[in-house]
Amino acid sequence: MTNEQQPWDVVIVGAGISGIYALKQLRDAGFSAIALEAGPHHGGTWYWNSYPGARVDIESIEFSFKFDPELEQEWTWSNRYAGQPELLRYLDYVVERYDLAPHIRLGVRVAASIFDETTTTWGLRSEDGDTFTARHVVLATGALSAPKRPVIDGLDTFAGDVLQSVRWPAGGYDLAGKQVGVVGTGSTGVQIITAIAPELGENLHVLQRTAPYVVPAHNAALTEEFVTSVKGSYDIWREAEQAHCGGFVAVDYEIGSSPTVMTLEATEAERVAEFEKRWHSGGLCFYSSFGDLLLNTDANRELANYLRDKVREQVAGHPMEEKFIPRDYMPLTRRLIVEDGYYDAYTVHGANLVDVGNGNTFEVVPDGVRVNGELIELDTLILATGFEGVIGAPISMDIRGAGGVELKDAWEDAPSTLLGYTVHGFPNMYLVNGAGCPGALTQAFTLSEFQVEWVRDLLTFARERGYTRIDTSPAAQTAWTTHLDEVLNMTLFPTAASWYMGSNVEGRKPMPMLYLGGFPAYKRHSLEQRDQGFPDLAFDGATERLREQPAFTL
Ligand code: NAP
């Protein structure tokens, strides 16, 4: 059992992309810092999600750190979209290159973090009883790290193996000769199904509740010519990312821009041409095709019809044809799913699509699953049922701020933050890629680098002035939370049950959790805050310099 009480200047919880970068930046800035990582390896998402087919849906030349041009030149991605093993190798390389491993404590799952008013420090305790003391805590716990345990009748009675995508057995799992059921057709389920269908064929049973929108990735090995061209112009790529609403820009191997044209202003021919360009490009670039797709139902319907036709072309004549057509949510209100050859799982390899939604009864029994009373015998059940997104990890810990207030109580109705960095009543605690920021809709490296640097600048500002306690103005937190809600309600996101809204978790009502005004607007708010000397943060309890009527606008 470890007992590291010195106290540390900063303890970072989590050693995924943002935790690794926070460790690098804060140590470089002269803070004593360590990262506590629950897993036996650093890497976060890219360690845990080792299921078959796991691959990023943003192009790797962009889904990478930009802070060190030398690193950009040294590392070469093999594929347009890196698979999980390659991404983990990249993070290994970063950790080794910057000598971060000695400062990462592996296998330390933080159970509690309690603020001590008398010493202005946080006391952290792991599930195994390790203790740490810190002046500041950075929660880099990931937006998609707390697996959701789905509510399915009889799940605990299953006699075979239950595999959860995010806890795939480290040594792999032999599917040969087994009858396998997959629950979930989100990004994860679609990747798993596509990867295992060639081996399993008719022995694969996909238990689908909602048909997804799947677009091609057009993944391929990167040519030397393309890699050389990007390495010769990385500064231009990175600058474009900073100005782009989602923090990533590639369209058909070139730098695209944020949308300026509206769907409904374009002619039918222009619309189709634009959608076709995106389809042939592959990837998530549909998000930046037109400016109103997430604002206007009529505009969104144009994309929905286009994508439904594309699905139909791929499954025409299949006995379950209608069940593949996505109808239950508007495209983009849940993350678009990027995968090559998904429908081949059914049309070529013969996987069995089973509708467990639409009022059909679905239960797990010891021998398999029963759908409308009919037994499908299974040896293995794979749960690709998603996450308790954004707030899942922080509220699963016992985090208590000033006066012993628990974070999960403070966030009972919805998470509330200032700019996605701080929470009133939880002094000296910072979030990265958590609630209140444009996480999920901004690519993780772009956002993590920006947020970590903001936190570093805040801590440096405080250190230079001798401040030891940083808390958030409640008025400013309310203003940011109100703004978040206003922006959310301008969009179509509330129409879908999704992890963006917390409403994928059974029994939880939708709540605003993310900032949907785009990365450039978020950056502007953050930089204004920093450049004006953090007017919405109280240092050492002094409230005189706080803005009286903070407001945020798009
Ligand atoms: P998800 O998008 O939340 O999908 C979960 C799936 O499980 C849905 O199909 C859902 O059905 C189904 N499900 C949940 N509970 C169920 C129940 N009780 N009975 C039947 N079905 C149930 O989760 P995910 O696929 O893990 O993806 C989450 C996010 O991770 C993505 O949005 C993306 O941001 C990220 N991700 C990215 C990549 C990539 O980069 N390529 C890969 C994987 C994940 P309903 O739709 O009916 O709710």
Coordinates of C-alpha atoms and ligand atoms in Angstrom, one line a residue:
M1 CA 0.0 0.0 0.0
T2 CA 1.4 3.4 -1.0
N3 CA 1.2 6.5 1.2
E4 CA 2.4 9.5 -0.8
Q5 CA 1.6 12.4 1.5
Q6 CA 4.1 15.1 0.5
P7 CA 1.7 16.8 -0.8
W8 CA 2.1 16.9 -4.6
D9 CA 1.4 20.1 -6.4
V10 CA -0.9 18.2 -8.7
V11 CA -2.4 14.8 -8.8
I12 CA -3.9 13.9 -12.2
V13 CA -6.5 11.2 -12.1
G14 CA -6.3 9.2 -15.3
A15 CA -3.4 8.5 -17.8
G16 CA -5.2 8.5 -21.1
I17 CA -4.6 11.1 -23.8
S18 CA -5.4 14.1 -21.6
G19 CA -3.8 12.7 -18.4
I20 CA -0.6 12.0 -20.2
Y21 CA -0.5 15.5 -21.7
A22 CA -1.4 17.1 -18.3
L23 CA 1.5 15.2 -16.7
K24 CA 3.9 16.5 -19.4
Q25 CA 2.7 20.1 -19.3
L26 CA 2.5 20.5 -15.6
R27 CA 5.8 18.9 -14.9
D28 CA 7.4 21.0 -17.6
A29 CA 5.9 24.1 -15.9
G30 CA 7.7 23.1 -12.7
F31 CA 4.8 21.5 -10.7
S32 CA 5.4 18.3 -8.9
A33 CA 2.8 16.0 -10.5
I34 CA 1.9 12.4 -10.8
A35 CA -0.9 10.6 -12.6
L36 CA -2.9 7.8 -11.0
E37 CA -4.2 5.3 -13.5
A38 CA -6.8 2.6 -12.8
G39 CA -5.5 0.3 -15.5
P40 CA -2.4 -1.8 -15.6
H41 CA -1.2 0.3 -18.5
H42 CA -1.5 3.9 -19.5
G43 CA -3.6 4.8 -22.6
G44 CA -7.1 5.2 -21.2
T45 CA -9.7 4.5 -24.0
W46 CA -6.9 3.2 -26.2
Y47 CA -5.8 0.7 -23.6
W48 CA -9.2 -0.6 -22.4
N49 CA -11.0 -0.9 -25.8
S50 CA -9.0 -3.8 -27.3
Y51 CA -12.0 -5.5 -28.7
P52 CA -11.8 -6.9 -32.3
G53 CA -12.0 -4.1 -34.9
A54 CA -11.3 -1.2 -32.4
R55 CA -10.2 1.7 -34.5
V56 CA -10.4 5.5 -34.4
D57 CA -12.9 7.3 -36.6
I58 CA -10.8 10.4 -37.1
E59 CA -7.9 10.4 -39.4
S60 CA -4.7 9.6 -37.6
I61 CA -2.6 12.3 -39.0
E62 CA -5.0 14.6 -37.1
F63 CA -5.8 12.3 -34.1
S64 CA -2.4 12.9 -32.6
F65 CA -0.5 15.5 -30.5
K66 CA 0.6 18.7 -32.1
F67 CA 2.5 20.3 -29.2
D68 CA 5.9 19.1 -30.5
P69 CA 6.7 19.4 -34.2
E70 CA 9.6 16.9 -33.7
L71 CA 7.1 14.3 -32.5
E72 CA 5.0 14.9 -35.5
Q73 CA 8.0 14.3 -37.8
E74 CA 9.2 11.2 -35.9
W75 CA 5.9 9.3 -35.8
T76 CA 4.5 7.7 -39.0
W77 CA 1.0 6.3 -39.0
S78 CA 0.5 3.2 -41.1
N79 CA -3.2 3.6 -41.9
R80 CA -5.6 6.4 -42.5
Y81 CA -7.4 5.4 -39.3
A82 CA -5.2 3.7 -36.8
G83 CA -6.3 0.6 -35.0
Q84 CA -6.2 0.3 -31.2
P85 CA -2.9 -1.4 -31.0
E86 CA -1.2 1.3 -33.1
L87 CA -2.8 4.1 -31.1
L88 CA -1.6 2.4 -27.9
R89 CA 1.9 2.1 -29.4
Y90 CA 1.8 5.8 -30.2
L91 CA 0.9 6.7 -26.6
D92 CA 3.6 4.3 -25.4
Y93 CA 6.0 6.2 -27.6
V94 CA 4.9 9.6 -26.2
V95 CA 5.2 8.3 -22.6
E96 CA 8.7 7.0 -23.2
R97 CA 9.9 9.9 -25.3
Y98 CA 9.1 12.4 -22.6
D99 CA 10.1 10.1 -19.7
L100 CA 6.6 10.2 -18.1
A101 CA 6.4 6.6 -17.0
P102 CA 8.1 7.2 -13.6
H103 CA 5.4 9.6 -12.8
I104 CA 2.4 7.4 -13.6
R105 CA 1.1 5.1 -10.8
L106 CA -0.5 2.2 -12.6
G107 CA -3.3 0.0 -11.1
V108 CA -4.5 2.8 -8.8
R109 CA -8.2 3.3 -9.1
V110 CA -9.2 6.4 -7.2
A111 CA -12.2 5.7 -5.0
A112 CA -12.3 9.0 -3.1
S113 CA -11.0 12.5 -3.3
I114 CA -11.8 14.7 -0.3
F115 CA -11.0 18.4 0.1
D116 CA -9.5 19.5 3.4
E117 CA -10.3 23.1 4.2
T118 CA -7.7 23.4 6.9
T119 CA -4.8 22.5 4.7
T120 CA -6.3 23.5 1.3
T121 CA -5.4 20.1 -0.1
W122 CA -7.1 17.1 -1.5
G123 CA -6.7 13.7 0.0
L124 CA -7.1 10.9 -2.5
R125 CA -7.6 7.2 -1.7
S126 CA -7.6 4.3 -4.1
E127 CA -9.8 1.2 -3.9
D128 CA -6.8 -0.6 -2.5
G129 CA -6.2 1.9 0.2
D130 CA -3.3 3.9 -1.3
T131 CA -3.4 7.5 -0.2
F132 CA -2.1 10.7 -1.9
T133 CA -2.3 14.3 -1.0
A134 CA -2.4 17.1 -3.6
R135 CA -2.8 20.9 -3.7
H136 CA -4.6 20.5 -7.0
V137 CA -6.4 17.7 -8.6
V138 CA -7.0 17.3 -12.4
L139 CA -9.7 14.9 -13.3
A140 CA -8.6 13.5 -16.7
T141 CA -11.0 10.5 -16.3
G142 CA -12.3 10.4 -19.8
A143 CA -15.7 11.0 -21.3
L144 CA -16.2 7.3 -22.2
S145 CA -14.5 5.4 -19.4
A146 CA -17.4 4.2 -17.2
P147 CA -19.1 1.3 -18.9
K148 CA -22.9 1.2 -18.8
R149 CA -24.3 -2.0 -17.5
P150 CA -27.4 -2.5 -19.6
V151 CA -30.7 -3.3 -18.1
I152 CA -31.7 -6.6 -19.8
D153 CA -34.0 -9.1 -18.2
G154 CA -32.2 -12.2 -17.1
L155 CA -28.7 -10.9 -17.9
D156 CA -27.2 -12.4 -14.8
T157 CA -28.6 -15.8 -15.5
F158 CA -26.6 -16.4 -18.7
A159 CA -24.5 -19.6 -18.3
G160 CA -22.0 -18.7 -21.1
D161 CA -19.3 -16.1 -21.3
V162 CA -20.4 -12.4 -21.1
L163 CA -17.8 -10.1 -22.6
Q164 CA -17.9 -6.4 -22.3
S165 CA -16.3 -4.6 -25.2
V166 CA -14.5 -2.1 -23.0
R167 CA -13.1 -4.9 -20.8
W168 CA -12.0 -7.3 -23.6
P169 CA -9.9 -10.1 -22.2
A170 CA -6.2 -9.0 -22.3
G171 CA -5.0 -12.2 -24.1
G172 CA -7.9 -12.1 -26.6
Y173 CA -10.9 -14.5 -26.7
D174 CA -11.3 -17.5 -29.0
L175 CA -14.7 -17.2 -30.8
A176 CA -14.1 -20.2 -33.0
G177 CA -17.0 -22.6 -33.2
K178 CA -19.1 -20.6 -30.8
Q179 CA -22.6 -19.2 -31.2
V180 CA -22.1 -15.5 -30.4
G181 CA -24.6 -12.7 -29.7
V182 CA -23.8 -9.0 -29.8
V183 CA -25.9 -6.5 -28.0
G184 CA -25.4 -3.0 -29.3
T185 CA -25.1 -1.5 -32.8
G186 CA -23.3 1.8 -31.9
S187 CA -19.8 2.6 -33.0
T188 CA -18.4 -0.2 -30.9
G189 CA -20.9 -2.9 -31.8
V190 CA -20.6 -2.1 -35.5
Q191 CA -16.8 -2.4 -35.3
I192 CA -17.0 -5.7 -33.5
I193 CA -19.7 -7.2 -35.8
T194 CA -17.7 -6.2 -38.9
A195 CA -14.5 -7.7 -37.5
I196 CA -15.9 -11.1 -36.3
A197 CA -18.5 -11.8 -39.0
P198 CA -16.1 -13.3 -41.5
E199 CA -15.1 -15.9 -38.9
L200 CA -18.5 -16.6 -37.4
G201 CA -20.9 -16.2 -40.4
E202 CA -24.3 -17.5 -39.4
N203 CA -23.1 -18.2 -35.8
L204 CA -23.2 -14.4 -35.2
H205 CA -26.5 -13.0 -33.9
V206 CA -26.8 -9.3 -33.8
L207 CA -29.4 -8.2 -31.2
Q208 CA -30.3 -4.7 -32.5
R209 CA -32.6 -2.3 -30.8
T210 CA -32.0 0.7 -33.0
A211 CA -30.7 0.7 -36.6
P212 CA -27.6 3.0 -36.9
Y213 CA -26.4 5.3 -39.6
V214 CA -23.1 3.9 -40.9
V215 CA -20.9 5.6 -43.4
P216 CA -17.7 4.3 -45.0
A217 CA -14.3 5.0 -43.6
H218 CA -12.4 4.1 -46.8
N219 CA -9.6 3.1 -44.6
A220 CA -6.3 2.3 -46.4
A221 CA -2.6 2.2 -45.9
L222 CA -1.2 5.7 -46.1
T223 CA 1.1 6.3 -49.0
E224 CA 4.6 7.7 -48.5
E225 CA 3.7 10.6 -50.7
F226 CA 0.7 11.6 -48.5
V227 CA 2.7 11.2 -45.3
T228 CA 5.5 13.4 -46.7
S229 CA 3.0 16.0 -47.8
V230 CA 1.3 16.2 -44.4
K231 CA 4.7 16.2 -42.6
G232 CA 5.7 19.1 -44.8
S233 CA 2.6 21.1 -44.0
Y234 CA 1.6 20.0 -40.5
D235 CA 1.5 23.6 -39.3
I236 CA -1.2 24.4 -41.8
W237 CA -3.2 21.3 -40.9
R238 CA -3.0 22.2 -37.2
E239 CA -3.9 25.8 -37.7
A240 CA -7.0 24.7 -39.7
E241 CA -8.0 22.3 -36.9
Q242 CA -7.9 25.1 -34.4
A243 CA -10.4 27.1 -36.5
H244 CA -12.7 24.2 -37.2
C245 CA -15.9 23.5 -35.3
G246 CA -14.9 19.9 -34.5
G247 CA -11.1 20.3 -34.3
F248 CA -10.5 18.0 -37.3
V249 CA -10.6 18.9 -40.9
A250 CA -9.7 16.2 -43.4
V251 CA -12.0 15.7 -46.4
D252 CA -10.7 13.2 -48.9
Y253 CA -7.1 13.6 -47.7
E254 CA -7.3 17.4 -48.0
I255 CA -7.9 20.2 -45.5
G256 CA -11.6 21.0 -45.4
S257 CA -13.2 24.0 -43.6
S258 CA -16.1 24.6 -41.3
P259 CA -19.4 24.7 -43.2
T260 CA -20.6 28.0 -44.5
V261 CA -23.5 27.0 -46.7
M262 CA -26.9 25.8 -45.4
T263 CA -28.5 22.7 -46.7
L264 CA -31.7 24.4 -47.5
E265 CA -30.0 27.2 -49.4
A266 CA -28.3 24.6 -51.7
T267 CA -30.1 23.2 -54.8
E268 CA -30.9 19.5 -54.8
A269 CA -28.0 18.9 -57.2
E270 CA -25.6 20.8 -55.0
R271 CA -26.8 19.0 -51.9
V272 CA -26.4 15.6 -53.4
A273 CA -23.0 16.5 -54.9
E274 CA -21.8 17.6 -51.4
F275 CA -23.1 14.5 -49.7
E276 CA -21.5 12.3 -52.4
K277 CA -18.2 14.0 -51.9
R278 CA -18.3 13.2 -48.2
W279 CA -19.4 9.6 -48.9
H280 CA -16.5 9.1 -51.3
S281 CA -14.1 10.8 -48.8
G282 CA -15.2 8.5 -46.0
G283 CA -15.2 9.4 -42.3
L284 CA -17.0 11.9 -40.2
C285 CA -16.8 14.8 -42.7
F286 CA -20.6 14.8 -43.1
Y287 CA -20.6 16.9 -39.9
S288 CA -19.0 19.8 -41.8
S289 CA -20.9 19.5 -45.1
F290 CA -23.6 22.0 -44.3
G291 CA -24.1 24.5 -41.4
D292 CA -27.7 23.7 -40.5
L293 CA -27.7 19.9 -40.3
L294 CA -27.8 19.9 -36.5
L295 CA -30.0 23.0 -36.3
N296 CA -32.9 22.4 -38.6
T297 CA -35.1 19.3 -38.9
D298 CA -35.8 19.9 -42.6
A299 CA -32.1 20.2 -43.4
N300 CA -31.4 17.1 -41.3
R301 CA -34.1 15.2 -43.2
E302 CA -32.2 15.7 -46.4
L303 CA -29.2 14.0 -45.0
A304 CA -31.3 11.3 -43.4
N305 CA -32.9 10.4 -46.7
Y306 CA -29.6 10.4 -48.4
L307 CA -28.0 8.0 -45.9
R308 CA -31.1 5.8 -45.8
D309 CA -30.9 5.4 -49.5
K310 CA -27.2 4.4 -49.2
V311 CA -28.1 1.8 -46.6
R312 CA -30.8 0.4 -48.7
E313 CA -28.5 0.1 -51.7
Q314 CA -26.2 -2.1 -49.6
V315 CA -28.9 -4.4 -48.1
A316 CA -31.4 -4.5 -51.0
G317 CA -33.1 -7.9 -51.2
H318 CA -32.0 -9.0 -47.7
P319 CA -34.9 -10.6 -45.8
M320 CA -34.4 -8.0 -43.0
E321 CA -33.9 -5.1 -45.4
E322 CA -36.3 -2.8 -43.6
K323 CA -34.7 -3.4 -40.2
F324 CA -31.4 -2.0 -41.5
I325 CA -32.9 1.4 -42.4
P326 CA -32.3 3.9 -39.6
R327 CA -35.4 5.7 -38.6
D328 CA -35.4 6.2 -34.9
Y329 CA -33.1 9.2 -34.6
M330 CA -31.8 12.0 -36.8
P331 CA -28.3 11.5 -38.2
L332 CA -25.5 13.3 -36.4
T333 CA -27.6 13.7 -33.2
R334 CA -25.7 10.5 -32.1
R335 CA -22.2 10.1 -33.4
L336 CA -22.1 9.0 -37.0
I337 CA -20.7 5.5 -37.2
V338 CA -17.7 5.1 -39.5
E339 CA -16.9 1.6 -40.7
D340 CA -16.1 -0.2 -44.0
G341 CA -18.0 -3.3 -44.9
Y342 CA -20.5 -3.4 -42.0
Y343 CA -23.4 -4.6 -44.1
D344 CA -21.3 -7.4 -45.6
A345 CA -21.5 -9.0 -42.2
Y346 CA -25.1 -9.8 -43.1
T347 CA -25.2 -9.9 -46.9
V348 CA -21.9 -11.7 -47.5
H349 CA -21.1 -13.5 -44.3
G350 CA -24.7 -14.4 -43.2
A351 CA -24.8 -12.9 -39.7
N352 CA -28.3 -13.0 -38.2
L353 CA -29.9 -9.7 -37.5
V354 CA -32.5 -9.9 -34.7
D355 CA -34.7 -7.0 -33.9
V356 CA -34.9 -6.6 -30.1
G357 CA -36.5 -3.2 -30.2
N358 CA -39.8 -2.0 -31.6
G359 CA -41.8 -3.7 -28.8
N360 CA -40.3 -7.1 -29.3
T361 CA -39.7 -8.9 -26.0
F362 CA -36.0 -9.6 -25.2
E363 CA -34.6 -11.6 -22.3
V364 CA -31.4 -13.4 -21.5
V365 CA -31.8 -17.0 -20.3
P366 CA -29.1 -19.5 -19.2
D367 CA -28.8 -21.0 -22.7
G368 CA -28.9 -17.8 -24.8
V369 CA -31.6 -15.1 -25.5
R370 CA -35.3 -15.3 -26.0
V371 CA -36.7 -12.8 -28.5
N372 CA -40.5 -12.8 -28.6
G373 CA -40.3 -16.2 -26.9
E374 CA -38.1 -17.8 -29.4
L375 CA -34.8 -19.1 -28.1
I376 CA -31.5 -18.3 -29.8
E377 CA -28.8 -20.5 -28.2
L378 CA -25.6 -18.7 -27.4
D379 CA -22.2 -19.6 -26.0
T380 CA -21.0 -16.0 -25.7
L381 CA -22.8 -12.7 -25.2
I382 CA -20.9 -9.6 -26.2
L383 CA -22.1 -6.3 -24.6
A384 CA -21.3 -3.3 -26.7
T385 CA -23.9 -1.3 -24.8
G386 CA -22.0 1.9 -24.3
F387 CA -21.0 4.2 -21.5
E388 CA -22.3 6.3 -18.7
G389 CA -20.7 9.2 -20.7
V390 CA -19.1 12.5 -19.5
I391 CA -20.1 12.4 -15.8
G392 CA -19.9 8.6 -15.3
A393 CA -16.3 8.5 -14.0
P394 CA -16.4 11.5 -11.7
I395 CA -19.7 10.6 -10.1
S396 CA -18.6 7.1 -9.5
M397 CA -15.9 8.4 -7.1
D398 CA -16.6 9.8 -3.7
I399 CA -15.5 13.4 -4.5
R400 CA -16.3 15.8 -1.7
G401 CA -15.5 19.5 -1.9
A402 CA -15.8 22.4 0.6
G403 CA -18.2 21.6 3.4
G404 CA -18.2 18.0 2.5
V405 CA -20.6 18.5 -0.5
E406 CA -20.5 15.5 -2.8
L407 CA -20.0 16.1 -6.5
K408 CA -22.7 13.5 -7.4
D409 CA -25.2 15.5 -5.3
A410 CA -24.0 18.9 -6.7
W411 CA -24.6 17.4 -10.2
E412 CA -27.7 15.5 -9.4
D413 CA -29.9 17.3 -11.9
A414 CA -27.1 18.1 -14.4
P415 CA -23.4 18.8 -14.2
S416 CA -22.6 22.5 -13.8
T417 CA -19.1 23.9 -14.4
L418 CA -17.4 27.1 -15.4
L419 CA -16.3 26.6 -19.0
G420 CA -15.9 22.9 -18.4
Y421 CA -12.8 23.4 -16.1
T422 CA -14.0 24.1 -12.6
V423 CA -16.9 23.5 -10.3
H424 CA -18.0 25.9 -7.5
G425 CA -17.4 24.5 -4.1
F426 CA -14.7 22.1 -5.3
P427 CA -11.7 24.4 -5.0
N428 CA -8.4 23.5 -6.8
M429 CA -10.1 20.7 -8.8
Y430 CA -10.1 20.9 -12.6
L431 CA -11.8 18.9 -15.3
V432 CA -10.3 18.0 -18.7
N433 CA -12.5 16.5 -21.4
G434 CA -15.3 16.4 -18.9
A435 CA -18.7 18.1 -18.5
G436 CA -19.3 21.6 -19.8
C437 CA -16.7 21.5 -22.6
P438 CA -17.1 20.6 -26.3
G439 CA -15.8 17.0 -25.6
A440 CA -17.2 14.3 -27.8
L441 CA -17.8 16.8 -30.6
T442 CA -14.2 18.0 -30.7
Q443 CA -11.4 15.6 -31.5
A444 CA -9.8 14.5 -28.3
F445 CA -6.2 15.6 -28.9
T446 CA -7.2 19.1 -30.1
L447 CA -9.4 19.6 -27.0
S448 CA -7.1 17.9 -24.5
E449 CA -4.1 19.9 -25.5
F450 CA -6.0 23.2 -25.4
Q451 CA -7.7 22.5 -22.0
V452 CA -4.5 21.2 -20.4
E453 CA -2.6 24.3 -21.4
W454 CA -5.4 26.4 -20.0
V455 CA -5.2 24.6 -16.7
R456 CA -1.4 24.9 -16.7
D457 CA -1.8 28.7 -17.3
L458 CA -4.3 29.0 -14.5
L459 CA -2.0 27.2 -12.0
T460 CA 1.0 29.3 -13.2
F461 CA -1.0 32.5 -12.7
A462 CA -1.9 31.4 -9.2
R463 CA 1.6 30.3 -8.3
E464 CA 3.1 33.6 -9.5
R465 CA 0.8 35.5 -7.2
G466 CA 1.1 33.2 -4.3
Y467 CA -2.6 32.1 -4.4
T468 CA -3.3 28.7 -2.9
R469 CA -7.0 28.3 -3.2
I470 CA -9.0 28.7 -6.5
D471 CA -12.8 28.5 -6.5
T472 CA -15.4 29.3 -9.1
S473 CA -17.8 32.2 -9.0
P474 CA -21.3 30.8 -8.6
A475 CA -22.7 33.5 -10.8
A476 CA -20.3 32.7 -13.6
Q477 CA -20.9 29.0 -13.3
T478 CA -24.7 29.6 -13.6
A479 CA -24.1 31.9 -16.6
W480 CA -22.0 29.2 -18.4
T481 CA -24.5 26.5 -17.5
T482 CA -27.4 28.7 -18.8
H483 CA -25.4 29.3 -22.0
L484 CA -24.7 25.6 -22.5
D485 CA -28.4 25.0 -22.2
E486 CA -29.3 27.8 -24.6
V487 CA -26.9 26.5 -27.2
L488 CA -28.1 22.9 -26.7
N489 CA -31.7 24.0 -27.3
M490 CA -30.8 25.6 -30.6
T491 CA -29.7 22.2 -31.8
L492 CA -31.4 18.9 -32.6
F493 CA -29.3 17.0 -30.0
P494 CA -32.1 16.9 -27.4
T495 CA -34.3 14.9 -29.9
A496 CA -32.1 11.8 -29.5
A497 CA -31.5 9.5 -26.5
S498 CA -27.7 9.4 -26.5
W499 CA -24.7 9.5 -24.2
Y500 CA -24.2 13.1 -25.2
M501 CA -27.4 13.8 -23.2
G502 CA -26.9 11.1 -20.5
S503 CA -30.2 9.6 -21.7
N504 CA -28.7 6.4 -22.9
V505 CA -28.6 5.3 -19.3
E506 CA -31.8 3.6 -18.2
G507 CA -33.8 5.7 -15.8
R508 CA -31.8 8.9 -16.4
K509 CA -33.5 12.0 -17.8
P510 CA -31.7 13.9 -20.5
M511 CA -29.4 16.7 -19.2
P512 CA -27.2 19.2 -20.9
M513 CA -23.6 18.0 -20.4
L514 CA -21.6 19.3 -23.3
Y515 CA -20.9 22.7 -24.9
L516 CA -22.3 22.5 -28.4
G517 CA -21.2 25.9 -29.7
G518 CA -18.1 24.5 -31.4
F519 CA -14.4 24.4 -30.6
P520 CA -13.5 27.9 -31.8
A521 CA -16.3 29.6 -29.7
Y522 CA -15.2 27.5 -26.7
K523 CA -11.6 28.6 -27.3
R524 CA -12.6 32.2 -27.4
H525 CA -14.5 32.0 -24.1
S526 CA -11.5 30.2 -22.5
L527 CA -8.9 32.6 -23.8
E528 CA -10.9 35.6 -22.8
Q529 CA -11.1 34.2 -19.3
R530 CA -7.4 33.6 -19.2
D531 CA -6.3 36.8 -20.8
Q532 CA -8.4 38.9 -18.5
G533 CA -6.8 37.3 -15.5
F534 CA -9.5 34.7 -14.7
P535 CA -12.3 37.2 -13.7
D536 CA -14.7 34.4 -12.8
L537 CA -12.4 32.6 -10.4
A538 CA -11.9 33.6 -6.7
F539 CA -8.4 33.3 -5.5
D540 CA -7.8 32.8 -1.8
G541 CA -11.5 33.6 -1.1
A542 CA -11.3 37.2 -2.5
T543 CA -14.5 37.9 -4.3
E544 CA -14.1 41.6 -5.0
R545 CA -12.5 41.1 -8.4
L546 CA -15.2 38.7 -9.7
R547 CA -17.3 39.9 -12.6
E548 CA -20.6 41.0 -11.2
Q549 CA -22.8 40.0 -14.2
P550 CA -20.9 37.3 -16.1
A551 CA -22.5 36.3 -19.4
F552 CA -21.5 34.2 -22.3
T553 CA -22.8 34.5 -25.9
L554 CA -22.1 32.6 -29.1
Ligands
NAP1 P1 -23.4 3.7 -27.9 O1 -23.2 4.5 -29.0 O2 -24.1 4.3 -26.7 O3 -24.2 2.4 -28.4 C1 -24.7 1.5 -27.5 C2 -25.5 0.4 -28.2 O4 -26.0 -0.5 -27.2 C3 -26.7 1.0 -28.9 O5 -26.9 0.3 -30.1 C4 -27.8 0.7 -27.9 O6 -29.1 0.6 -28.4 C5 -27.4 -0.6 -27.4 N1 -28.0 -0.9 -26.1 C6 -27.7 -0.3 -24.9 N2 -28.5 -0.8 -23.9 C7 -29.2 -1.8 -24.5 C8 -30.2 -2.7 -24.0 N3 -30.5 -2.7 -22.7 N4 -30.8 -3.5 -24.8 C9 -30.4 -3.5 -26.1 N5 -29.5 -2.7 -26.7 C10 -28.9 -1.8 -25.9 O7 -22.0 3.1 -27.3 P2 -20.7 2.7 -28.2 O8 -21.0 2.0 -29.4 O9 -19.8 2.1 -27.2 O10 -20.2 4.1 -28.6 C11 -20.0 5.2 -27.7 C12 -19.2 6.2 -28.2 O11 -17.8 5.8 -28.2 C13 -19.4 6.6 -29.7 O12 -20.5 7.5 -29.8 C14 -18.1 7.2 -30.0 O13 -18.0 8.5 -29.6 C15 -17.1 6.4 -29.2 N6 -16.5 5.3 -30.1 C16 -15.8 5.6 -31.1 C17 -15.2 4.7 -31.9 C18 -14.3 5.1 -33.0 O14 -13.6 6.0 -32.9 N7 -14.4 4.4 -34.1 C19 -15.5 3.3 -31.7 C20 -16.3 3.0 -30.6 C21 -16.8 4.0 -29.8 P3 -30.0 1.9 -28.6 O15 -29.4 2.6 -29.8 O16 -31.4 1.4 -28.9 O17 -29.9 2.7 -27.4

